[in-house]
C-alpha atoms as a PDB file:
ATOM      1  CA  MET A   1     -24.198 -15.331 -29.024  1.00  0.00           C
ATOM      2  CA  LYS A   2     -23.878 -11.563 -28.541  1.00  0.00           C
ATOM      3  CA  VAL A   3     -26.338 -11.713 -25.661  1.00  0.00           C
ATOM      4  CA  ILE A   4     -24.296 -14.454 -23.973  1.00  0.00           C
ATOM      5  CA  LYS A   5     -21.033 -12.555 -24.442  1.00  0.00           C
ATOM      6  CA  SER A   6     -22.540  -9.328 -23.126  1.00  0.00           C
ATOM      7  CA  TYR A   7     -23.774 -11.181 -20.042  1.00  0.00           C
ATOM      8  CA  LEU A   8     -20.493 -12.973 -19.378  1.00  0.00           C
ATOM      9  CA  PHE A   9     -18.289  -9.895 -19.628  1.00  0.00           C
ATOM     10  CA  ALA A  10     -20.594  -7.275 -18.120  1.00  0.00           C
ATOM     11  CA  ARG A  11     -19.644  -6.103 -14.643  1.00  0.00           C
ATOM     12  CA  ASN A  12     -22.916  -4.579 -13.468  1.00  0.00           C
ATOM     13  CA  TYR A  13     -25.088  -7.683 -12.957  1.00  0.00           C
ATOM     14  CA  PRO A  14     -26.040  -8.349  -9.322  1.00  0.00           C
ATOM     15  CA  VAL A  15     -24.891 -11.461  -7.501  1.00  0.00           C
ATOM     16  CA  TRP A  16     -28.396 -12.915  -7.261  1.00  0.00           C
ATOM     17  CA  SER A  17     -28.819 -12.974 -11.051  1.00  0.00           C
ATOM     18  CA  ASP A  18     -25.534 -14.853 -11.479  1.00  0.00           C
ATOM     19  CA  LEU A  19     -26.492 -17.345  -8.773  1.00  0.00           C
ATOM     20  CA  LEU A  20     -29.818 -17.931 -10.509  1.00  0.00           C
ATOM     21  CA  VAL A  21     -28.093 -18.604 -13.839  1.00  0.00           C
ATOM     22  CA  VAL A  22     -25.448 -20.879 -12.287  1.00  0.00           C
ATOM     23  CA  CYS A  23     -28.071 -22.870 -10.371  1.00  0.00           C
ATOM     24  CA  SER A  24     -30.265 -23.210 -13.460  1.00  0.00           C
ATOM     25  CA  VAL A  25     -27.501 -24.307 -15.833  1.00  0.00           C
ATOM     26  CA  PHE A  26     -25.528 -26.597 -13.576  1.00  0.00           C
ATOM     27  CA  GLY A  27     -28.544 -27.740 -11.612  1.00  0.00           C
ATOM     28  CA  SER A  28     -29.809 -29.160 -14.900  1.00  0.00           C
ATOM     29  CA  ALA A  29     -26.432 -30.782 -15.623  1.00  0.00           C
ATOM     30  CA  PHE A  30     -26.185 -32.396 -12.197  1.00  0.00           C
ATOM     31  CA  PHE A  31     -29.815 -33.266 -11.363  1.00  0.00           C
ATOM     32  CA  LEU A  32     -31.591 -33.984 -14.660  1.00  0.00           C
ATOM     33  CA  LEU A  33     -32.441 -37.718 -14.927  1.00  0.00           C
ATOM     34  CA  LEU A  34     -30.232 -38.328 -11.893  1.00  0.00           C
ATOM     35  CA  GLY A  35     -32.088 -41.478 -10.875  1.00  0.00           C
ATOM     36  CA  ARG A  36     -32.746 -42.860 -14.339  1.00  0.00           C
ATOM     37  CA  ILE A  37     -30.148 -45.650 -14.307  1.00  0.00           C
ATOM     38  CA  GLY A  38     -29.512 -48.190 -11.573  1.00  0.00           C
ATOM     39  CA  LEU A  39     -26.697 -47.855  -9.071  1.00  0.00           C
ATOM     40  CA  ILE A  40     -23.295 -48.793 -10.485  1.00  0.00           C
ATOM     41  CA  GLU A  41     -21.715 -51.708  -8.661  1.00  0.00           C
ATOM     42  CA  PRO A  42     -19.795 -52.087  -6.506  1.00  0.00           C
ATOM     43  CA  ASP A  43     -19.151 -48.551  -5.259  1.00  0.00           C
ATOM     44  CA  GLU A  44     -22.544 -46.876  -5.659  1.00  0.00           C
ATOM     45  CA  GLY A  45     -24.310 -49.901  -4.241  1.00  0.00           C
ATOM     46  CA  ARG A  46     -21.975 -49.940  -1.247  1.00  0.00           C
ATOM     47  CA  TYR A  47     -22.451 -46.247  -0.473  1.00  0.00           C
ATOM     48  CA  ALA A  48     -26.230 -46.614  -0.692  1.00  0.00           C
ATOM     49  CA  GLU A  49     -26.473 -49.831   1.337  1.00  0.00           C
ATOM     50  CA  ILE A  50     -24.452 -48.531   4.292  1.00  0.00           C
ATOM     51  CA  PRO A  51     -26.795 -45.573   4.997  1.00  0.00           C
ATOM     52  CA  ARG A  52     -29.824 -47.787   4.334  1.00  0.00           C
ATOM     53  CA  GLU A  53     -28.607 -50.147   7.056  1.00  0.00           C
ATOM     54  CA  MET A  54     -28.010 -47.167   9.345  1.00  0.00           C
ATOM     55  CA  LEU A  55     -31.669 -46.241   8.974  1.00  0.00           C
ATOM     56  CA  GLU A  56     -32.829 -49.819   9.451  1.00  0.00           C
ATOM     57  CA  ARG A  57     -30.709 -50.374  12.574  1.00  0.00           C
ATOM     58  CA  CYS A  58     -31.176 -46.823  13.931  1.00  0.00           C
ATOM     59  CA  ASP A  59     -27.412 -46.775  14.522  1.00  0.00           C
ATOM     60  CA  PHE A  60     -25.543 -43.809  13.051  1.00  0.00           C
ATOM     61  CA  ILE A  61     -22.260 -44.449  14.858  1.00  0.00           C
ATOM     62  CA  THR A  62     -21.056 -47.811  13.510  1.00  0.00           C
ATOM     63  CA  PRO A  63     -21.362 -48.105   9.699  1.00  0.00           C
ATOM     64  CA  THR A  64     -22.129 -51.607   8.452  1.00  0.00           C
ATOM     65  CA  LEU A  65     -22.132 -53.250   5.034  1.00  0.00           C
ATOM     66  CA  ASN A  66     -24.208 -56.423   4.844  1.00  0.00           C
ATOM     67  CA  TYR A  67     -24.531 -55.956   8.628  1.00  0.00           C
ATOM     68  CA  VAL A  68     -20.778 -56.291   9.178  1.00  0.00           C
ATOM     69  CA  ALA A  69     -18.861 -53.311  10.613  1.00  0.00           C
ATOM     70  CA  TYR A  70     -17.356 -51.231   7.795  1.00  0.00           C
ATOM     71  CA  PHE A  71     -14.698 -48.712   8.825  1.00  0.00           C
ATOM     72  CA  GLU A  72     -13.027 -47.724   5.553  1.00  0.00           C
ATOM     73  CA  LYS A  73     -14.641 -44.265   5.578  1.00  0.00           C
ATOM     74  CA  PRO A  74     -15.953 -41.897   8.270  1.00  0.00           C
ATOM     75  CA  PRO A  75     -19.724 -41.309   8.359  1.00  0.00           C
ATOM     76  CA  LEU A  76     -20.516 -37.817   7.019  1.00  0.00           C
ATOM     77  CA  HIS A  77     -21.413 -38.924   3.498  1.00  0.00           C
ATOM     78  CA  TYR A  78     -23.384 -41.855   4.933  1.00  0.00           C
ATOM     79  CA  TRP A  79     -25.320 -39.485   7.179  1.00  0.00           C
ATOM     80  CA  LEU A  80     -26.187 -37.181   4.274  1.00  0.00           C
ATOM     81  CA  THR A  81     -27.275 -40.117   2.114  1.00  0.00           C
ATOM     82  CA  ALA A  82     -29.325 -41.594   4.967  1.00  0.00           C
ATOM     83  CA  LEU A  83     -31.096 -38.248   5.378  1.00  0.00           C
ATOM     84  CA  SER A  84     -31.828 -38.133   1.656  1.00  0.00           C
ATOM     85  CA  LEU A  85     -33.149 -41.718   1.654  1.00  0.00           C
ATOM     86  CA  LYS A  86     -35.315 -40.943   4.675  1.00  0.00           C
ATOM     87  CA  LEU A  87     -36.826 -37.793   3.173  1.00  0.00           C
ATOM     88  CA  ILE A  88     -37.203 -38.869  -0.464  1.00  0.00           C
ATOM     89  CA  GLY A  89     -37.348 -42.653  -0.389  1.00  0.00           C
ATOM     90  CA  MET A  90     -35.249 -45.696  -1.187  1.00  0.00           C
ATOM     91  CA  ASN A  91     -34.370 -44.926  -4.796  1.00  0.00           C
ATOM     92  CA  GLU A  92     -31.424 -44.039  -7.012  1.00  0.00           C
ATOM     93  CA  PHE A  93     -32.222 -40.324  -7.102  1.00  0.00           C
ATOM     94  CA  ALA A  94     -32.150 -40.057  -3.318  1.00  0.00           C
ATOM     95  CA  ALA A  95     -28.900 -42.031  -3.117  1.00  0.00           C
ATOM     96  CA  ARG A  96     -27.173 -39.698  -5.601  1.00  0.00           C
ATOM     97  CA  LEU A  97     -28.682 -36.438  -4.360  1.00  0.00           C
ATOM     98  CA  PRO A  98     -25.977 -35.550  -1.771  1.00  0.00           C
ATOM     99  CA  GLY A  99     -23.238 -35.787  -4.404  1.00  0.00           C
ATOM    100  CA  ALA A 100     -25.179 -33.631  -6.859  1.00  0.00           C
ATOM    101  CA  LEU A 101     -25.861 -31.020  -4.175  1.00  0.00           C
ATOM    102  CA  ALA A 102     -22.182 -31.032  -3.193  1.00  0.00           C
ATOM    103  CA  GLY A 103     -21.220 -30.501  -6.841  1.00  0.00           C
ATOM    104  CA  LEU A 104     -23.589 -27.556  -7.257  1.00  0.00           C
ATOM    105  CA  MET A 105     -22.485 -25.989  -3.959  1.00  0.00           C
ATOM    106  CA  THR A 106     -18.836 -26.350  -5.006  1.00  0.00           C
ATOM    107  CA  VAL A 107     -19.502 -24.443  -8.238  1.00  0.00           C
ATOM    108  CA  LEU A 108     -21.327 -21.722  -6.282  1.00  0.00           C
ATOM    109  CA  LEU A 109     -18.489 -21.601  -3.774  1.00  0.00           C
ATOM    110  CA  VAL A 110     -15.884 -21.155  -6.500  1.00  0.00           C
ATOM    111  CA  TYR A 111     -18.004 -18.413  -8.080  1.00  0.00           C
ATOM    112  CA  GLY A 112     -18.297 -16.563  -4.763  1.00  0.00           C
ATOM    113  CA  THR A 113     -14.610 -16.860  -3.898  1.00  0.00           C
ATOM    114  CA  VAL A 114     -13.363 -15.744  -7.306  1.00  0.00           C
ATOM    115  CA  ARG A 115     -15.828 -12.851  -7.384  1.00  0.00           C
ATOM    116  CA  ALA A 116     -14.656 -11.681  -3.958  1.00  0.00           C
ATOM    117  CA  ILE A 117     -10.982 -11.714  -4.987  1.00  0.00           C
ATOM    118  CA  TRP A 118     -10.898 -11.003  -8.740  1.00  0.00           C
ATOM    119  CA  GLY A 119     -14.319  -9.828  -9.916  1.00  0.00           C
ATOM    120  CA  ARG A 120     -17.487 -10.912 -11.709  1.00  0.00           C
ATOM    121  CA  SER A 121     -16.196 -11.914 -15.165  1.00  0.00           C
ATOM    122  CA  GLU A 122     -13.512 -14.129 -13.678  1.00  0.00           C
ATOM    123  CA  ALA A 123     -16.074 -15.664 -11.325  1.00  0.00           C
ATOM    124  CA  ILE A 124     -18.458 -16.564 -14.146  1.00  0.00           C
ATOM    125  CA  ASN A 125     -15.642 -18.065 -16.211  1.00  0.00           C
ATOM    126  CA  SER A 126     -14.380 -20.090 -13.242  1.00  0.00           C
ATOM    127  CA  ALA A 127     -17.845 -21.475 -12.544  1.00  0.00           C
ATOM    128  CA  ILE A 128     -18.217 -22.493 -16.194  1.00  0.00           C
ATOM    129  CA  VAL A 129     -14.808 -24.191 -16.371  1.00  0.00           C
ATOM    130  CA  LEU A 130     -15.388 -26.165 -13.175  1.00  0.00           C
ATOM    131  CA  GLY A 131     -19.042 -27.022 -13.684  1.00  0.00           C
ATOM    132  CA  ALA A 132     -18.601 -28.057 -17.325  1.00  0.00           C
ATOM    133  CA  SER A 133     -15.509 -30.234 -16.791  1.00  0.00           C
ATOM    134  CA  THR A 134     -16.237 -33.822 -17.761  1.00  0.00           C
ATOM    135  CA  GLY A 135     -14.896 -35.391 -14.590  1.00  0.00           C
ATOM    136  CA  PHE A 136     -16.707 -32.935 -12.337  1.00  0.00           C
ATOM    137  CA  VAL A 137     -20.066 -33.561 -14.000  1.00  0.00           C
ATOM    138  CA  VAL A 138     -19.616 -37.336 -13.802  1.00  0.00           C
ATOM    139  CA  GLN A 139     -18.533 -37.257 -10.151  1.00  0.00           C
ATOM    140  CA  SER A 140     -21.503 -35.043  -9.277  1.00  0.00           C
ATOM    141  CA  ARG A 141     -23.924 -37.581 -10.716  1.00  0.00           C
ATOM    142  CA  ILE A 142     -22.739 -40.720  -8.896  1.00  0.00           C
ATOM    143  CA  ASN A 143     -22.986 -41.780  -5.274  1.00  0.00           C
ATOM    144  CA  LEU A 144     -19.402 -41.631  -3.995  1.00  0.00           C
ATOM    145  CA  THR A 145     -17.698 -39.831  -1.125  1.00  0.00           C
ATOM    146  CA  ASP A 146     -15.453 -37.896  -3.527  1.00  0.00           C
ATOM    147  CA  MET A 147     -17.758 -34.960  -4.257  1.00  0.00           C
ATOM    148  CA  THR A 148     -18.620 -34.464  -0.597  1.00  0.00           C
ATOM    149  CA  LEU A 149     -14.891 -34.373   0.142  1.00  0.00           C
ATOM    150  CA  THR A 150     -14.320 -32.008  -2.790  1.00  0.00           C
ATOM    151  CA  PHE A 151     -16.864 -29.562  -1.419  1.00  0.00           C
ATOM    152  CA  CYS A 152     -15.430 -29.653   2.110  1.00  0.00           C
ATOM    153  CA  LEU A 153     -11.813 -29.205   0.974  1.00  0.00           C
ATOM    154  CA  THR A 154     -12.775 -26.467  -1.488  1.00  0.00           C
ATOM    155  CA  ALA A 155     -14.754 -24.656   1.196  1.00  0.00           C
ATOM    156  CA  ALA A 156     -11.821 -24.893   3.611  1.00  0.00           C
ATOM    157  CA  LEU A 157      -9.183 -23.634   1.176  1.00  0.00           C
ATOM    158  CA  CYS A 158     -11.441 -20.937  -0.297  1.00  0.00           C
ATOM    159  CA  SER A 159     -12.116 -19.703   3.242  1.00  0.00           C
ATOM    160  CA  PHE A 160      -8.359 -19.462   3.784  1.00  0.00           C
ATOM    161  CA  MET A 161      -7.912 -17.580   0.499  1.00  0.00           C
ATOM    162  CA  ILE A 162     -10.575 -15.010   1.332  1.00  0.00           C
ATOM    163  CA  ALA A 163      -9.219 -14.548   4.862  1.00  0.00           C
ATOM    164  CA  SER A 164      -5.689 -14.089   3.494  1.00  0.00           C
ATOM    165  CA  TYR A 165      -6.469 -11.619   0.730  1.00  0.00           C
ATOM    166  CA  LYS A 166      -9.445  -9.668   2.078  1.00  0.00           C
ATOM    167  CA  HIS A 167      -9.376  -7.436   5.127  1.00  0.00           C
ATOM    168  CA  GLN A 168     -12.940  -7.916   6.329  1.00  0.00           C
ATOM    169  CA  ARG A 169     -14.163 -10.657   8.700  1.00  0.00           C
ATOM    170  CA  LYS A 170     -10.843 -12.491   8.682  1.00  0.00           C
ATOM    171  CA  LYS A 171     -11.560 -14.285  11.949  1.00  0.00           C
ATOM    172  CA  MET A 172     -14.854 -15.672  10.628  1.00  0.00           C
ATOM    173  CA  TYR A 173     -13.255 -17.056   7.465  1.00  0.00           C
ATOM    174  CA  TYR A 174     -10.402 -18.661   9.380  1.00  0.00           C
ATOM    175  CA  TYR A 175     -12.884 -20.402  11.662  1.00  0.00           C
ATOM    176  CA  LEU A 176     -14.803 -21.551   8.584  1.00  0.00           C
ATOM    177  CA  PHE A 177     -11.517 -23.001   7.344  1.00  0.00           C
ATOM    178  CA  TYR A 178     -11.179 -25.128  10.485  1.00  0.00           C
ATOM    179  CA  LEU A 179     -14.855 -26.103  10.411  1.00  0.00           C
ATOM    180  CA  PHE A 180     -14.683 -27.427   6.862  1.00  0.00           C
ATOM    181  CA  CYS A 181     -11.396 -29.213   7.566  1.00  0.00           C
ATOM    182  CA  GLY A 182     -13.254 -31.020  10.331  1.00  0.00           C
ATOM    183  CA  LEU A 183     -16.095 -31.942   7.994  1.00  0.00           C
ATOM    184  CA  ALA A 184     -13.544 -33.170   5.430  1.00  0.00           C
ATOM    185  CA  VAL A 185     -12.031 -35.425   8.112  1.00  0.00           C
ATOM    186  CA  LEU A 186     -15.513 -36.794   8.836  1.00  0.00           C
ATOM    187  CA  THR A 187     -15.900 -37.477   5.113  1.00  0.00           C
ATOM    188  CA  LYS A 188     -12.669 -39.261   4.238  1.00  0.00           C
ATOM    189  CA  GLY A 189     -10.286 -39.287   7.153  1.00  0.00           C
ATOM    190  CA  LEU A 190      -6.998 -37.548   7.900  1.00  0.00           C
ATOM    191  CA  ILE A 191      -6.482 -36.198   4.376  1.00  0.00           C
ATOM    192  CA  GLY A 192      -9.226 -33.728   5.293  1.00  0.00           C
ATOM    193  CA  VAL A 193      -6.735 -31.874   7.465  1.00  0.00           C
ATOM    194  CA  LEU A 194      -3.457 -33.148   5.948  1.00  0.00           C
ATOM    195  CA  PHE A 195      -4.094 -31.697   2.487  1.00  0.00           C
ATOM    196  CA  PRO A 196      -5.067 -28.166   3.610  1.00  0.00           C
ATOM    197  CA  ALA A 197      -2.221 -28.076   6.153  1.00  0.00           C
ATOM    198  CA  CYS A 198       0.433 -29.120   3.606  1.00  0.00           C
ATOM    199  CA  ILE A 199      -0.886 -26.777   0.905  1.00  0.00           C
ATOM    200  CA  ILE A 200      -0.941 -23.801   3.262  1.00  0.00           C
ATOM    201  CA  LEU A 201       2.484 -24.565   4.752  1.00  0.00           C
ATOM    202  CA  LEU A 202       4.025 -24.810   1.278  1.00  0.00           C
ATOM    203  CA  TYR A 203       2.394 -21.518   0.324  1.00  0.00           C
ATOM    204  CA  LEU A 204       3.641 -19.781   3.479  1.00  0.00           C
ATOM    205  CA  MET A 205       7.133 -21.191   2.951  1.00  0.00           C
ATOM    206  CA  PHE A 206       7.490 -20.132  -0.686  1.00  0.00           C
ATOM    207  CA  ASN A 207       5.910 -16.715  -0.084  1.00  0.00           C
ATOM    208  CA  ARG A 208       7.575 -16.179   3.292  1.00  0.00           C
ATOM    209  CA  SER A 209       4.188 -15.235   4.700  1.00  0.00           C
ATOM    210  CA  TRP A 210       4.593 -16.790   8.138  1.00  0.00           C
ATOM    211  CA  HIS A 211       2.747 -13.847   9.700  1.00  0.00           C
ATOM    212  CA  LEU A 212      -0.483 -15.472   8.512  1.00  0.00           C
ATOM    213  CA  LEU A 213      -0.027 -18.169  11.160  1.00  0.00           C
ATOM    214  CA  ARG A 214      -0.631 -15.512  13.820  1.00  0.00           C
ATOM    215  CA  GLU A 215      -3.814 -14.409  12.081  1.00  0.00           C
ATOM    216  CA  MET A 216      -5.130 -17.979  11.882  1.00  0.00           C
ATOM    217  CA  ASN A 217      -5.525 -18.381  15.680  1.00  0.00           C
ATOM    218  CA  LEU A 218      -4.170 -21.928  15.665  1.00  0.00           C
ATOM    219  CA  PRO A 219      -5.167 -22.811  19.269  1.00  0.00           C
ATOM    220  CA  GLY A 220      -8.786 -21.778  18.744  1.00  0.00           C
ATOM    221  CA  GLY A 221      -8.894 -23.388  15.313  1.00  0.00           C
ATOM    222  CA  ILE A 222      -7.475 -26.685  16.509  1.00  0.00           C
ATOM    223  CA  LEU A 223      -9.999 -26.676  19.355  1.00  0.00           C
ATOM    224  CA  LEU A 224     -12.836 -26.195  16.844  1.00  0.00           C
ATOM    225  CA  LEU A 225     -11.416 -28.999  14.695  1.00  0.00           C
ATOM    226  CA  VAL A 226     -11.354 -31.328  17.704  1.00  0.00           C
ATOM    227  CA  VAL A 227     -14.896 -30.363  18.720  1.00  0.00           C
ATOM    228  CA  VAL A 228     -16.186 -31.168  15.220  1.00  0.00           C
ATOM    229  CA  THR A 229     -14.376 -34.473  14.722  1.00  0.00           C
ATOM    230  CA  SER A 230     -13.800 -36.075  18.112  1.00  0.00           C
ATOM    231  CA  PRO A 231     -17.378 -37.016  19.178  1.00  0.00           C
ATOM    232  CA  TRP A 232     -17.824 -39.608  16.426  1.00  0.00           C
ATOM    233  CA  PHE A 233     -14.297 -41.004  16.767  1.00  0.00           C
ATOM    234  CA  ILE A 234     -14.750 -41.403  20.530  1.00  0.00           C
ATOM    235  CA  LEU A 235     -18.180 -43.030  20.232  1.00  0.00           C
ATOM    236  CA  VAL A 236     -17.211 -45.440  17.451  1.00  0.00           C
ATOM    237  CA  SER A 237     -14.040 -46.422  19.328  1.00  0.00           C
ATOM    238  CA  GLN A 238     -16.069 -47.157  22.455  1.00  0.00           C
ATOM    239  CA  GLN A 239     -18.404 -49.418  20.504  1.00  0.00           C
ATOM    240  CA  ASN A 240     -15.614 -51.031  18.446  1.00  0.00           C
ATOM    241  CA  PRO A 241     -12.249 -51.437  20.230  1.00  0.00           C
ATOM    242  CA  ASP A 242     -10.473 -52.466  16.991  1.00  0.00           C
ATOM    243  CA  PHE A 243     -11.606 -49.370  15.094  1.00  0.00           C
ATOM    244  CA  ALA A 244      -8.577 -47.152  15.750  1.00  0.00           C
ATOM    245  CA  LYS A 245      -6.019 -49.697  14.544  1.00  0.00           C
ATOM    246  CA  PHE A 246      -7.965 -50.529  11.382  1.00  0.00           C
ATOM    247  CA  PHE A 247      -8.905 -46.961  10.485  1.00  0.00           C
ATOM    248  CA  PHE A 248      -5.713 -45.065  11.280  1.00  0.00           C
ATOM    249  CA  VAL A 249      -3.093 -47.749  10.609  1.00  0.00           C
ATOM    250  CA  HIS A 250      -4.600 -49.919   7.867  1.00  0.00           C
ATOM    251  CA  GLU A 251      -6.660 -47.279   6.038  1.00  0.00           C
ATOM    252  CA  HIS A 252      -4.145 -44.448   6.275  1.00  0.00           C
ATOM    253  CA  PHE A 253      -0.512 -45.358   6.886  1.00  0.00           C
ATOM    254  CA  GLU A 254      -0.566 -48.749   5.174  1.00  0.00           C
ATOM    255  CA  ARG A 255      -2.629 -47.419   2.277  1.00  0.00           C
ATOM    256  CA  PHE A 256      -0.324 -44.468   1.591  1.00  0.00           C
ATOM    257  CA  LEU A 257       3.064 -45.823   2.665  1.00  0.00           C
ATOM    258  CA  THR A 258       2.947 -49.511   1.669  1.00  0.00           C
ATOM    259  CA  THR A 259       1.585 -51.754  -1.085  1.00  0.00           C
ATOM    260  CA  ALA A 260      -0.692 -53.587   1.368  1.00  0.00           C
ATOM    261  CA  HIS A 261      -3.781 -52.527  -0.587  1.00  0.00           C
ATOM    262  CA  GLY A 262      -2.348 -53.767  -3.883  1.00  0.00           C
ATOM    263  CA  ARG A 263      -3.060 -50.539  -5.761  1.00  0.00           C
ATOM    264  CA  TYR A 264       0.285 -49.925  -7.426  1.00  0.00           C
ATOM    265  CA  GLN A 265       0.145 -47.647 -10.480  1.00  0.00           C
ATOM    266  CA  PRO A 266       2.934 -46.023 -12.519  1.00  0.00           C
ATOM    267  CA  LEU A 267       3.868 -42.445 -11.610  1.00  0.00           C
ATOM    268  CA  TRP A 268       2.323 -41.102 -14.812  1.00  0.00           C
ATOM    269  CA  PHE A 269      -1.019 -42.827 -14.102  1.00  0.00           C
ATOM    270  CA  PHE A 270      -2.906 -39.624 -13.232  1.00  0.00           C
ATOM    271  CA  VAL A 271      -1.677 -37.619 -16.238  1.00  0.00           C
ATOM    272  CA  PRO A 272      -4.156 -39.129 -18.749  1.00  0.00           C
ATOM    273  CA  ILE A 273      -6.840 -39.129 -16.052  1.00  0.00           C
ATOM    274  CA  PHE A 274      -6.261 -35.400 -15.533  1.00  0.00           C
ATOM    275  CA  LEU A 275      -6.471 -34.739 -19.273  1.00  0.00           C
ATOM    276  CA  LEU A 276      -9.693 -36.725 -19.634  1.00  0.00           C
ATOM    277  CA  THR A 277     -11.481 -35.387 -16.579  1.00  0.00           C
ATOM    278  CA  MET A 278     -10.623 -31.769 -17.428  1.00  0.00           C
ATOM    279  CA  LEU A 279     -12.092 -31.986 -20.944  1.00  0.00           C
ATOM    280  CA  PRO A 280     -12.845 -29.708 -22.756  1.00  0.00           C
ATOM    281  CA  TRP A 281     -10.449 -27.474 -20.806  1.00  0.00           C
ATOM    282  CA  SER A 282      -7.473 -29.853 -20.472  1.00  0.00           C
ATOM    283  CA  PHE A 283      -4.820 -27.820 -22.259  1.00  0.00           C
ATOM    284  CA  TYR A 284      -6.100 -24.515 -20.871  1.00  0.00           C
ATOM    285  CA  ALA A 285      -5.531 -26.044 -17.435  1.00  0.00           C
ATOM    286  CA  PHE A 286      -1.795 -26.397 -18.116  1.00  0.00           C
ATOM    287  CA  ARG A 287      -1.676 -22.773 -19.231  1.00  0.00           C
ATOM    288  CA  ALA A 288      -3.450 -21.688 -16.050  1.00  0.00           C
ATOM    289  CA  LEU A 289      -0.991 -23.660 -13.927  1.00  0.00           C
ATOM    290  CA  TRP A 290       1.931 -22.041 -15.739  1.00  0.00           C
ATOM    291  CA  HIS A 291       0.512 -18.559 -15.089  1.00  0.00           C
ATOM    292  CA  GLY A 292       0.008 -19.496 -11.452  1.00  0.00           C
ATOM    293  CA  LEU A 293       3.663 -20.515 -11.168  1.00  0.00           C
ATOM    294  CA  GLN A 294       4.842 -17.332 -12.898  1.00  0.00           C
ATOM    295  CA  THR A 295       3.142 -15.140 -10.305  1.00  0.00           C
ATOM    296  CA  ARG A 296       5.612 -16.450  -7.723  1.00  0.00           C
ATOM    297  CA  PHE A 297       8.392 -14.504  -9.453  1.00  0.00           C
ATOM    298  CA  GLN A 298       6.553 -11.211 -10.015  1.00  0.00           C
ATOM    299  CA  GLY A 299       7.532  -9.683  -6.688  1.00  0.00           C
ATOM    300  CA  GLU A 300       4.175  -9.742  -4.870  1.00  0.00           C
ATOM    301  CA  THR A 301       1.862 -12.318  -3.377  1.00  0.00           C
ATOM    302  CA  ASP A 302      -0.837 -13.474  -5.756  1.00  0.00           C
ATOM    303  CA  PRO A 303      -3.752 -15.842  -5.066  1.00  0.00           C
ATOM    304  CA  ARG A 304      -3.005 -17.649  -8.334  1.00  0.00           C
ATOM    305  CA  PHE A 305       0.205 -19.010  -6.844  1.00  0.00           C
ATOM    306  CA  PHE A 306      -1.835 -20.472  -3.990  1.00  0.00           C
ATOM    307  CA  LEU A 307      -4.064 -22.171  -6.582  1.00  0.00           C
ATOM    308  CA  PHE A 308      -0.961 -23.537  -8.318  1.00  0.00           C
ATOM    309  CA  ILE A 309       0.259 -25.119  -5.065  1.00  0.00           C
ATOM    310  CA  TRP A 310      -3.237 -26.459  -4.324  1.00  0.00           C
ATOM    311  CA  VAL A 311      -3.541 -28.331  -7.621  1.00  0.00           C
ATOM    312  CA  THR A 312       0.098 -29.400  -7.855  1.00  0.00           C
ATOM    313  CA  PHE A 313       0.354 -30.777  -4.324  1.00  0.00           C
ATOM    314  CA  ILE A 314      -2.721 -33.003  -4.630  1.00  0.00           C
ATOM    315  CA  PHE A 315      -1.651 -34.249  -8.065  1.00  0.00           C
ATOM    316  CA  VAL A 316       1.913 -35.032  -6.926  1.00  0.00           C
ATOM    317  CA  PHE A 317       0.699 -36.634  -3.689  1.00  0.00           C
ATOM    318  CA  PHE A 318      -1.587 -39.143  -5.379  1.00  0.00           C
ATOM    319  CA  SER A 319       0.937 -39.814  -8.147  1.00  0.00           C
ATOM    320  CA  ALA A 320       3.628 -40.597  -5.584  1.00  0.00           C
ATOM    321  CA  VAL A 321       1.305 -42.721  -3.454  1.00  0.00           C
ATOM    322  CA  SER A 322       0.039 -44.706  -6.441  1.00  0.00           C
ATOM    323  CA  GLY A 323       3.639 -45.506  -7.357  1.00  0.00           C
END
């Protein structure tokens, strides 16, 4: 126990040793016996069959399920799963590998971001809290689009944080922000850019930090976002004239603004889900959110307030939509 404590709170260990420990511990949690049980129906089966059919048909533009066009999600997660199936084989491990890799990379990303802004001890603790959360471990071990989206959104918002609070290579980190927003759009649609945009705008509004908009090079960033996302949307629309109406209207506006999908839940629905998925850190999470809110009133900008807005916005958004 003393050895563990001395490692966690020491400040003189190099980055590579921490990365080795994080990869070893959480690599075991995410990858060990990953393919032991069969795919869970219907979702895991669906997200394995679509990339399998892509490989069989040699068509990576139009996703199909049971050979019928399937436009509920963009293709990035399908592409990653198809690559895994091609390289490893048609088995459960290969189908789940992209999600496990996304989970591990998200933990590493959080470690790197926190270390850059706050320091080593905070980075190690953050990696442990995220990587050992019940919901995060479960999501990393199943074949869904959620963990791929989580990685892309985390990478985008962490890039913004580093660019905002560090004075080196700002332009590079802002362009990484736009790049990962584009990849998030290719994973799950418009929320890939809607969520980061709303979170950042709320942060700028409350902190009165509108000068950051000038630093972000919006014209160049939007151009990069279009370059990343538009090729697939153009190609799939050319092959399928009804795609745009189904994807943008039915899967976005009707899903979030109407009850057309029949997924009504009470406003408090995500509270117990949050408590369960954050175990064993559930009540510490509320304390962390409270500290993040308090920093808003301490007279100076603090990255913890940005984290507070990040978590709160997504939670409130899905609670409002579900109701």
